[in-house]
Short mmCIF file of C-alpha atoms and ligand atoms in Angstrom, two decimals:
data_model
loop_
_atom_site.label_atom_id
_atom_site.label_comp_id
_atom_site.label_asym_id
_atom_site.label_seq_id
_atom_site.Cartn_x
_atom_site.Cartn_y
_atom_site.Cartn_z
CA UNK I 24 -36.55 -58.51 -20.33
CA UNK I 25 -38.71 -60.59 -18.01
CA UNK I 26 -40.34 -57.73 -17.03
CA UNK I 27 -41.31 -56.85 -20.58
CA UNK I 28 -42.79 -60.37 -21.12
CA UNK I 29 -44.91 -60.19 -18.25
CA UNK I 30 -46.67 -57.13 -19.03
CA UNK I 31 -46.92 -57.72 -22.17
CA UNK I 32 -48.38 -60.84 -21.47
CA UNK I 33 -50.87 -59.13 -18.59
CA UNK I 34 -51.68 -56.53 -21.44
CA UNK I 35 -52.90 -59.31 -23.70
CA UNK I 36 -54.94 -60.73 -20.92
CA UNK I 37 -56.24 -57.36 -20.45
CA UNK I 38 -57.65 -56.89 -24.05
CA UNK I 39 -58.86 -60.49 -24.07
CA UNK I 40 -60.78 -60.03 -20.49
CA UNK I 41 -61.93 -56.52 -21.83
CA UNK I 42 -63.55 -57.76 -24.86
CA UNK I 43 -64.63 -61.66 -23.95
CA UNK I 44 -66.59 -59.73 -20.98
CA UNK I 45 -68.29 -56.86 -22.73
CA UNK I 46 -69.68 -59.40 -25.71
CA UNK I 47 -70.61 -61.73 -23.26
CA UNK I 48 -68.27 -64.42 -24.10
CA UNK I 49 -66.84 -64.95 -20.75
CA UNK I 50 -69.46 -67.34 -19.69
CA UNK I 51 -67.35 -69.17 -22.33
CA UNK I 52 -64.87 -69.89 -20.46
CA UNK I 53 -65.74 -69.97 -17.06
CA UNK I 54 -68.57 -72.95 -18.34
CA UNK I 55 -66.23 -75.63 -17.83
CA UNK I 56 -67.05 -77.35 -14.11
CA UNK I 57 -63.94 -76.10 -12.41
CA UNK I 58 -62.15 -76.79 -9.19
CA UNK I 59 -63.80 -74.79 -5.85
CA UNK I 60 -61.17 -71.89 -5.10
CA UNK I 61 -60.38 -70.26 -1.87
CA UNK I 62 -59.15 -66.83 -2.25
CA UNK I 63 -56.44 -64.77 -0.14
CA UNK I 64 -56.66 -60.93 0.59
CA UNK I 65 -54.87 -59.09 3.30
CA UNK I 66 -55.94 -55.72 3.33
CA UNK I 67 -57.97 -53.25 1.28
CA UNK I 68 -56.06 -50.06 0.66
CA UNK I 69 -55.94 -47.12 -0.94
CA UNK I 70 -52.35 -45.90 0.35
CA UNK I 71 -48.79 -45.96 -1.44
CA UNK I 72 -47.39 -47.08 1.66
CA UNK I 73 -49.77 -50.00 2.77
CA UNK I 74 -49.92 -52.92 0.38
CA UNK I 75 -53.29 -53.98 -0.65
CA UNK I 76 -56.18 -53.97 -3.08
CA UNK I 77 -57.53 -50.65 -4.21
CA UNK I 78 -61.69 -50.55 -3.21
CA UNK I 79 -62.40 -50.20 -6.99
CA UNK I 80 -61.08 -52.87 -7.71
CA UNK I 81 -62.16 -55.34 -4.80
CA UNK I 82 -65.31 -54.12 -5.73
CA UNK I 83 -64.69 -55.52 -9.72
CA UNK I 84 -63.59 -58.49 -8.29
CA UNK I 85 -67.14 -58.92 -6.50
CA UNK I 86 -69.37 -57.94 -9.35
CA UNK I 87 -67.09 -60.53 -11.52
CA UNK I 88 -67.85 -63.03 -9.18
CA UNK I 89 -71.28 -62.81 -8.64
CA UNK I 90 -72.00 -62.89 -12.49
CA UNK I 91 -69.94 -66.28 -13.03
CA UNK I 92 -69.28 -68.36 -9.88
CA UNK I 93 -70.87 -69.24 -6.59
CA UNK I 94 -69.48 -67.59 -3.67
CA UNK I 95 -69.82 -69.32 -0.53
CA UNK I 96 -68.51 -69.94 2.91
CA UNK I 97 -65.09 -71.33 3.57
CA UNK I 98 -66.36 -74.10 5.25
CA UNK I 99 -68.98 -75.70 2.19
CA UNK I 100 -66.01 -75.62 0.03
CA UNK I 101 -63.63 -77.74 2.73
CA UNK I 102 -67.02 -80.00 3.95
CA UNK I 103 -66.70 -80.70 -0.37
CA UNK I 104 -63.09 -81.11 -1.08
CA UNK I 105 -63.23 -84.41 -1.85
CA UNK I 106 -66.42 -83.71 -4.30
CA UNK I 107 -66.88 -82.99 -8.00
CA UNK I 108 -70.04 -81.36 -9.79
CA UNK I 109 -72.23 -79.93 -6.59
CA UNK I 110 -68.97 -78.46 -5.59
CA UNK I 111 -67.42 -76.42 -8.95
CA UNK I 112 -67.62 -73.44 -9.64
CA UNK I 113 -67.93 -71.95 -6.02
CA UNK I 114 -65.35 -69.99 -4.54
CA UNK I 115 -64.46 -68.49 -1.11
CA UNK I 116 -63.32 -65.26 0.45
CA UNK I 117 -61.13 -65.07 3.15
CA UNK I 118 -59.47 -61.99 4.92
CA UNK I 119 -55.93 -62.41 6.78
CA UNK I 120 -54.96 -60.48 9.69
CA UNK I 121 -57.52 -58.49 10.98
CA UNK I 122 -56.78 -55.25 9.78
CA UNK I 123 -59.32 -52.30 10.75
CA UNK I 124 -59.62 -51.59 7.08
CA UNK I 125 -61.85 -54.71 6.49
CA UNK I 126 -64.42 -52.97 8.56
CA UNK I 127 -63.90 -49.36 7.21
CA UNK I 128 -64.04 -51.33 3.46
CA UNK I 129 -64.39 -54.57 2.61
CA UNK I 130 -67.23 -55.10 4.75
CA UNK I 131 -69.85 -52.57 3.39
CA UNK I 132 -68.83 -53.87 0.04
CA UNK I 133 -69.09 -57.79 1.02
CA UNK I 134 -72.66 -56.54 2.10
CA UNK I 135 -73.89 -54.59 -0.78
CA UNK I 136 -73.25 -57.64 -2.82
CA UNK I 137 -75.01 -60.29 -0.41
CA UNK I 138 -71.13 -62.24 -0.05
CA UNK I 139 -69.78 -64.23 2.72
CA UNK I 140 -66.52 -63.91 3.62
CA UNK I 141 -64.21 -65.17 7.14
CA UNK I 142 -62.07 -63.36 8.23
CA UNK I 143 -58.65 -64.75 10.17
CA UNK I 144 -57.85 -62.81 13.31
CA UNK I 145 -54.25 -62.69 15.17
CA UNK I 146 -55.58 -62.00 19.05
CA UNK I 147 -52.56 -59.92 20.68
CA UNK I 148 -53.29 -57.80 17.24
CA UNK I 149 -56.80 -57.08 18.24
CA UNK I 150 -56.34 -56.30 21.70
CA UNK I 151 -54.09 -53.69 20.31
CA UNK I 152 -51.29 -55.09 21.93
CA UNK I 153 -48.92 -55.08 18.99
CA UNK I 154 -47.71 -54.11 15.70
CA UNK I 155 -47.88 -56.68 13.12
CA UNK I 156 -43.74 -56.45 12.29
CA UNK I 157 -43.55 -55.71 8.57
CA UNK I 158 -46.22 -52.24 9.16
CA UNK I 159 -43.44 -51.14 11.47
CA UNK I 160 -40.60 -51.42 8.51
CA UNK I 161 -43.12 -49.60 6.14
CA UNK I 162 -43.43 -47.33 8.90
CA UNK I 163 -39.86 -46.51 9.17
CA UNK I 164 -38.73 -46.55 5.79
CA UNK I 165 -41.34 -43.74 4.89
CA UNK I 166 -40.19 -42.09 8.17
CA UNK I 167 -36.63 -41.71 7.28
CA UNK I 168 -35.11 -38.58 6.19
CA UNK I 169 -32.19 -40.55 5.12
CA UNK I 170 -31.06 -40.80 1.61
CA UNK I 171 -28.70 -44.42 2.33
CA UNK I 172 -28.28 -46.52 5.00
CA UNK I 173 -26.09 -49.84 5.30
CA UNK I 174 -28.02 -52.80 7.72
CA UNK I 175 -25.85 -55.46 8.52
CA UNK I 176 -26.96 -58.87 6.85
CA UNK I 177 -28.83 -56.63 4.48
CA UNK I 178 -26.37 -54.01 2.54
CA UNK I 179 -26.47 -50.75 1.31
CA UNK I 180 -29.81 -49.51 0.76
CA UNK I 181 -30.75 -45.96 -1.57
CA UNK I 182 -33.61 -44.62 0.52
CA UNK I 183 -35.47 -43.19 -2.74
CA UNK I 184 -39.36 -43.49 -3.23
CA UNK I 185 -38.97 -45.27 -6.17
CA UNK I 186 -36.97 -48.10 -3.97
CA UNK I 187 -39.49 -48.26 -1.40
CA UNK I 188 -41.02 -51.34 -2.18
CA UNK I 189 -37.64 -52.91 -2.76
CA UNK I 190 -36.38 -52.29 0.07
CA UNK I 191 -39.24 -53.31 2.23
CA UNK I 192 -39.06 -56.38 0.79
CA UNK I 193 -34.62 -56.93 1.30
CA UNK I 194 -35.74 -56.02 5.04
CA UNK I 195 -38.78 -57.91 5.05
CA UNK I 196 -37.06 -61.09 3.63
CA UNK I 197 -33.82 -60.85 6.10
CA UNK I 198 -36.65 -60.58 9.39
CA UNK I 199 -37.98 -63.48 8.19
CA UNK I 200 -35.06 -65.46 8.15
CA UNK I 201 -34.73 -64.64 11.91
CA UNK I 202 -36.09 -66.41 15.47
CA UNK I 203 -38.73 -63.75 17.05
CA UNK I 204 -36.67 -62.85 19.76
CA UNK I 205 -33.03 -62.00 17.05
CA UNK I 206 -36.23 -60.02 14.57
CA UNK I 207 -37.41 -57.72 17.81
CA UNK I 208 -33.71 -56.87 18.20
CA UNK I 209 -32.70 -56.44 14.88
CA UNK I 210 -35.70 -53.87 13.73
CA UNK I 211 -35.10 -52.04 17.12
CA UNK I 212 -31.68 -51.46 15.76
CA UNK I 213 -33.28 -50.52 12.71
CA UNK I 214 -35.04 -47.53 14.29
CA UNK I 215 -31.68 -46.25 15.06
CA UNK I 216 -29.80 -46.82 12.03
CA UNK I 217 -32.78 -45.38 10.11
CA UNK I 218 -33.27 -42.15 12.88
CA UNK I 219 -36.63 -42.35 13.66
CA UNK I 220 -39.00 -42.62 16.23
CA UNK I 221 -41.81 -45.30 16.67
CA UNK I 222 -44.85 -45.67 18.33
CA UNK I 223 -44.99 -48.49 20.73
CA UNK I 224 -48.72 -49.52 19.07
CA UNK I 225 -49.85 -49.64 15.67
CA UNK I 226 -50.51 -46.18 14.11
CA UNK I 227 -53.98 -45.54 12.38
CA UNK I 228 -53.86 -47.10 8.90
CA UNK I 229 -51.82 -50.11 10.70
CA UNK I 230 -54.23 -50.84 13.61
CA UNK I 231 -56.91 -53.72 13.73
CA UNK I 232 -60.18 -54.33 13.86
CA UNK I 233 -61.98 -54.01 17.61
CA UNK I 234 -64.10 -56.25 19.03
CA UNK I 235 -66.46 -53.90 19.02
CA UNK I 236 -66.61 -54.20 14.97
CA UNK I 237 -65.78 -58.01 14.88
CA UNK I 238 -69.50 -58.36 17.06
CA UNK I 239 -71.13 -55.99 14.61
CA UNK I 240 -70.21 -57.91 11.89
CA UNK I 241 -70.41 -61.18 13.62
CA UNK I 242 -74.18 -60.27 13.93
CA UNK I 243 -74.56 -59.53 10.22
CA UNK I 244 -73.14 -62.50 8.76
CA UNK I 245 -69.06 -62.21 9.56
CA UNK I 246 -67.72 -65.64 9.62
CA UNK I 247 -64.06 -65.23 12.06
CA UNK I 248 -60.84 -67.96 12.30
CA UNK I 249 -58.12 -67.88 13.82
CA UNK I 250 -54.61 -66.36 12.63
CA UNK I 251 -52.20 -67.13 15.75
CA UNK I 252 -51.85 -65.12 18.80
CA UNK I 253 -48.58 -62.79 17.75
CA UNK I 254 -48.32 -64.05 14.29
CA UNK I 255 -45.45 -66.47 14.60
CA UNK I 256 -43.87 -68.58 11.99
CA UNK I 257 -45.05 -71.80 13.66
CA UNK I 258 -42.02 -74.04 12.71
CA UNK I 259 -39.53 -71.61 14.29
CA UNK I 260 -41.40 -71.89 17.92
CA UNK I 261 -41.15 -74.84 20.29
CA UNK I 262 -43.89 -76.99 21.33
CA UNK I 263 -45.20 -75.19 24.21
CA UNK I 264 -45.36 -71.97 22.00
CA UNK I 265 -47.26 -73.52 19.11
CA UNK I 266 -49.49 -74.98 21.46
CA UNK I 267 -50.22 -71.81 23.30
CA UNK I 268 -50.69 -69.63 20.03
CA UNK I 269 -53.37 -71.97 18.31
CA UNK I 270 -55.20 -72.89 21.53
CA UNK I 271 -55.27 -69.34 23.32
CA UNK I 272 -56.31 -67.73 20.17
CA UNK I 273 -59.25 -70.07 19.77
CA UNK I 274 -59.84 -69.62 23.20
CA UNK I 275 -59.58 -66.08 23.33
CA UNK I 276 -61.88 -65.34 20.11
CA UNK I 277 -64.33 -67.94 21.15
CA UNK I 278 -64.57 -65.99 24.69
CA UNK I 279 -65.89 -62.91 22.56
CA UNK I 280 -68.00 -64.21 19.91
CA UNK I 281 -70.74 -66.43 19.74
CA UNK I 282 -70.10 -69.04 17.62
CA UNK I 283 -66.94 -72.00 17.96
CA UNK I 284 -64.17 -70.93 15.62
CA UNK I 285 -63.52 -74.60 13.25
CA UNK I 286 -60.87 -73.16 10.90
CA UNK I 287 -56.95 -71.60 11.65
CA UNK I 288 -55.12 -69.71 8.58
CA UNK I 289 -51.05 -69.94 9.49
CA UNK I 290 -49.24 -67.42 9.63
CA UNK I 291 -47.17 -66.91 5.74
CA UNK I 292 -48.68 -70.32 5.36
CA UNK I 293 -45.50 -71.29 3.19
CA UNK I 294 -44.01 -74.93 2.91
CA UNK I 295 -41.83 -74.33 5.32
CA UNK I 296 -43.90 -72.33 7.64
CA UNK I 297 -46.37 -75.42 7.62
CA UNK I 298 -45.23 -78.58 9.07
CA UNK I 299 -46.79 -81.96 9.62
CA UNK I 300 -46.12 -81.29 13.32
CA UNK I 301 -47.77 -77.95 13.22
CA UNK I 302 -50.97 -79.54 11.76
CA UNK I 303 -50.76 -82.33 14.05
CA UNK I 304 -50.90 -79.49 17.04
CA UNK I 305 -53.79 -77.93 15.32
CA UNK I 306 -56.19 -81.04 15.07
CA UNK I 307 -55.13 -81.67 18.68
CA UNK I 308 -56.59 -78.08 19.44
CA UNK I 309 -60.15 -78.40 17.71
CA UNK I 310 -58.95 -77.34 14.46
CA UNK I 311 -60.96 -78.60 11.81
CA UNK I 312 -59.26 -77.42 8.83
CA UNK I 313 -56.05 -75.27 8.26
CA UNK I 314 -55.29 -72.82 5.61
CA UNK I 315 -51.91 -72.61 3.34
CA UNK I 316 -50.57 -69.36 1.14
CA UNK I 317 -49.50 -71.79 -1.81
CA UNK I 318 -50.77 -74.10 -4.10
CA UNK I 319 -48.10 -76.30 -5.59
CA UNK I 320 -48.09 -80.25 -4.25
CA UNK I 321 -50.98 -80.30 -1.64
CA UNK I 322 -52.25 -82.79 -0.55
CA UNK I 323 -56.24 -82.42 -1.33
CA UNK I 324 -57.54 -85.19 1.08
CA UNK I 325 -55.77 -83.09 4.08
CA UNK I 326 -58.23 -80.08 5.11
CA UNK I 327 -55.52 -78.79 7.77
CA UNK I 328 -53.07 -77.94 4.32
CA UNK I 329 -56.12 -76.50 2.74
CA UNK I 330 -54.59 -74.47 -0.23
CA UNK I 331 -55.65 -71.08 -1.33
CA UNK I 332 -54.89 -68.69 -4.15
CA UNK I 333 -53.70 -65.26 -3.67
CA UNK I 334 -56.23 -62.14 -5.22
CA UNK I 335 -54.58 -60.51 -7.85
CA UNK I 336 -55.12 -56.53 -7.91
CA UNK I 337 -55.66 -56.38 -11.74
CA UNK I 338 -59.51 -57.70 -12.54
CA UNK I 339 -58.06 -59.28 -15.82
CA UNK I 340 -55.34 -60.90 -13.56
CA UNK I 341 -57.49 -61.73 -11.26
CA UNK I 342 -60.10 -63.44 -13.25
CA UNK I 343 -57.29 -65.82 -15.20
CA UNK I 344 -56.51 -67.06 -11.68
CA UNK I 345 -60.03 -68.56 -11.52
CA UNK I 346 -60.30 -70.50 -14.57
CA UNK I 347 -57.21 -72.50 -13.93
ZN1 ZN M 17 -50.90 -62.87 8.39
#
């Protein structure tokens, strides 16, 4: 029934989108001086197996935003938090991870439409030194040639295509309940409940960016942060840890590019993957702002729990989420 209501409701929006932007009555609505928005992607993709936005549609999402807002760097938005007027209407891009399909991508697309963007790197990730965990469940669950499987702490799980996605996410959700070290073990048990073999480094479609691309597009306008060193949740890691991930990936991206990186994006970024003492850590390391994966009770005047809005696929979707 939910179900129903929601795409009924994202059909209406559709038809409403469809026709306020073809007679021109979108300006409309977007006329109102609202908030600055920072927006979230992960990953461009054209794939059944790798989540992401489809390069048709990040491309809609550009030429939408070019014709009614003012896109800008991460950082104007942040230096104006506090600000009204000068500051509406502008929103920001920003790119989590560090996947090699921002370069193959979103990057010629970012450039053909004069955009700025930053993109949020997780160092062990770009030396090619590991997988980023959930890739290596999508991995294994289209691997399989099993039809059912039963994980412990998980269940029973019906190996069909049509279940893929669900059952990413029961795995997803249990590794993420986990300490790193108890999530290593339990997947590598995974590869032998689900009989298959993996590689010990990201595959193709799974592997980051180089820093051979990250100086290209350094040089052409590529603004880069910081996303961890192994993509931790930070509150699950003791002090040492946290200290190590958010200084030695500063340190370690600042070694390669020219510029000095001002601006971290947490890993998840949820409430409870954010803590006061995790932003504490970061200001001690040079951070000068922080970004979060929700939106519900921040704190404005803090720029380390800066909040951000996930990009929707859908254009129609996807342009709601900015006039709010
Ligand atoms: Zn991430």
């Amino acid at each position: 029934m939910r179900t129903l209501k929601v795409s009924a409701k994202g059909w209406i929006k559709g038809i409403l989108f469809n026709v306020a932007t073809r007679c021109g009555m979108w300006k409309f609505f977007t006329r109102k001086v609202k908030p600055p928005k920072i927006l979230m992607y992960h990953r461009l993709a054209d794939s059944k197996i790798i989540p992401g936005i489809s390069s048709a549609n990040f491309e809609a999402h550009l030429q939408h935003l070019i014709k009614y807002y003012q896109v800008v760097p991460v950082e104007e938005i942040i230096a104006g938090a506090n600000s009204k007027g000068e500051y509406a209407n502008k929103v920001a891009l920003t790119f989590d991870d560090g996947y090699v399909d921002f370069y193959e991508k979103a990057w010629p697309l970012l450039r053909k439409y004069n955009v700025p963007a930053t993109v949020y790197i997780t160092t062990e990730f770009v030396e090619q030194k590991q997988w980023m965990w959930p890739d290596k469940v999508r991995v294994m669950l289209n691997a399989t040639s099993l039809t059912k499987v039963n994980i412990p702490h998980v269940g029973t799980l019906h190996l069909s295509e049509e279940n893929f996605e669900k059952n990413w996410h029961c795995i997803s959700d249990h590794c993420l309940t986990l300490q790193e070290s108890e999530r290593d073990s339990f997947l590598q048990d995974l590869i032998v409940l689900l009989d298959v073999t993996i590689s010990d480094f990201p595959i193709s479609d799974f592997s980051a960016l180089t820093w051979q691309q990250l100086h290209e597009m350094e040089k052409e306008g590529l603004d880069i942060g910081s996303h961890t060193v192994t993509h931790p949740i930070l509150t699950r890691i003791d002090d040492k840890q946290l200290k190590n991930e958010l200084l030695e990936s500063k340190r370690v991206i600042e070694s390669h590019i020219a510029t000095e990186i001002h601006g971290i994006c947490y890993p998840n970024g949820m409430p409870n993957d954010v803590s006061d003492a995790v932003t504490k850590v970061a200001k001690e390391c040079g951070y000068q702002y922080g970004l979060i994966a929700y939106t519900d009770n921040v704190d404005k005047n803090n720029k380390l729990k800066t909040n951000r809005i996930p990009a929707a696929e859908n254009t129609a979707a996807f342009a709601f989420s900015l006039l709010a």
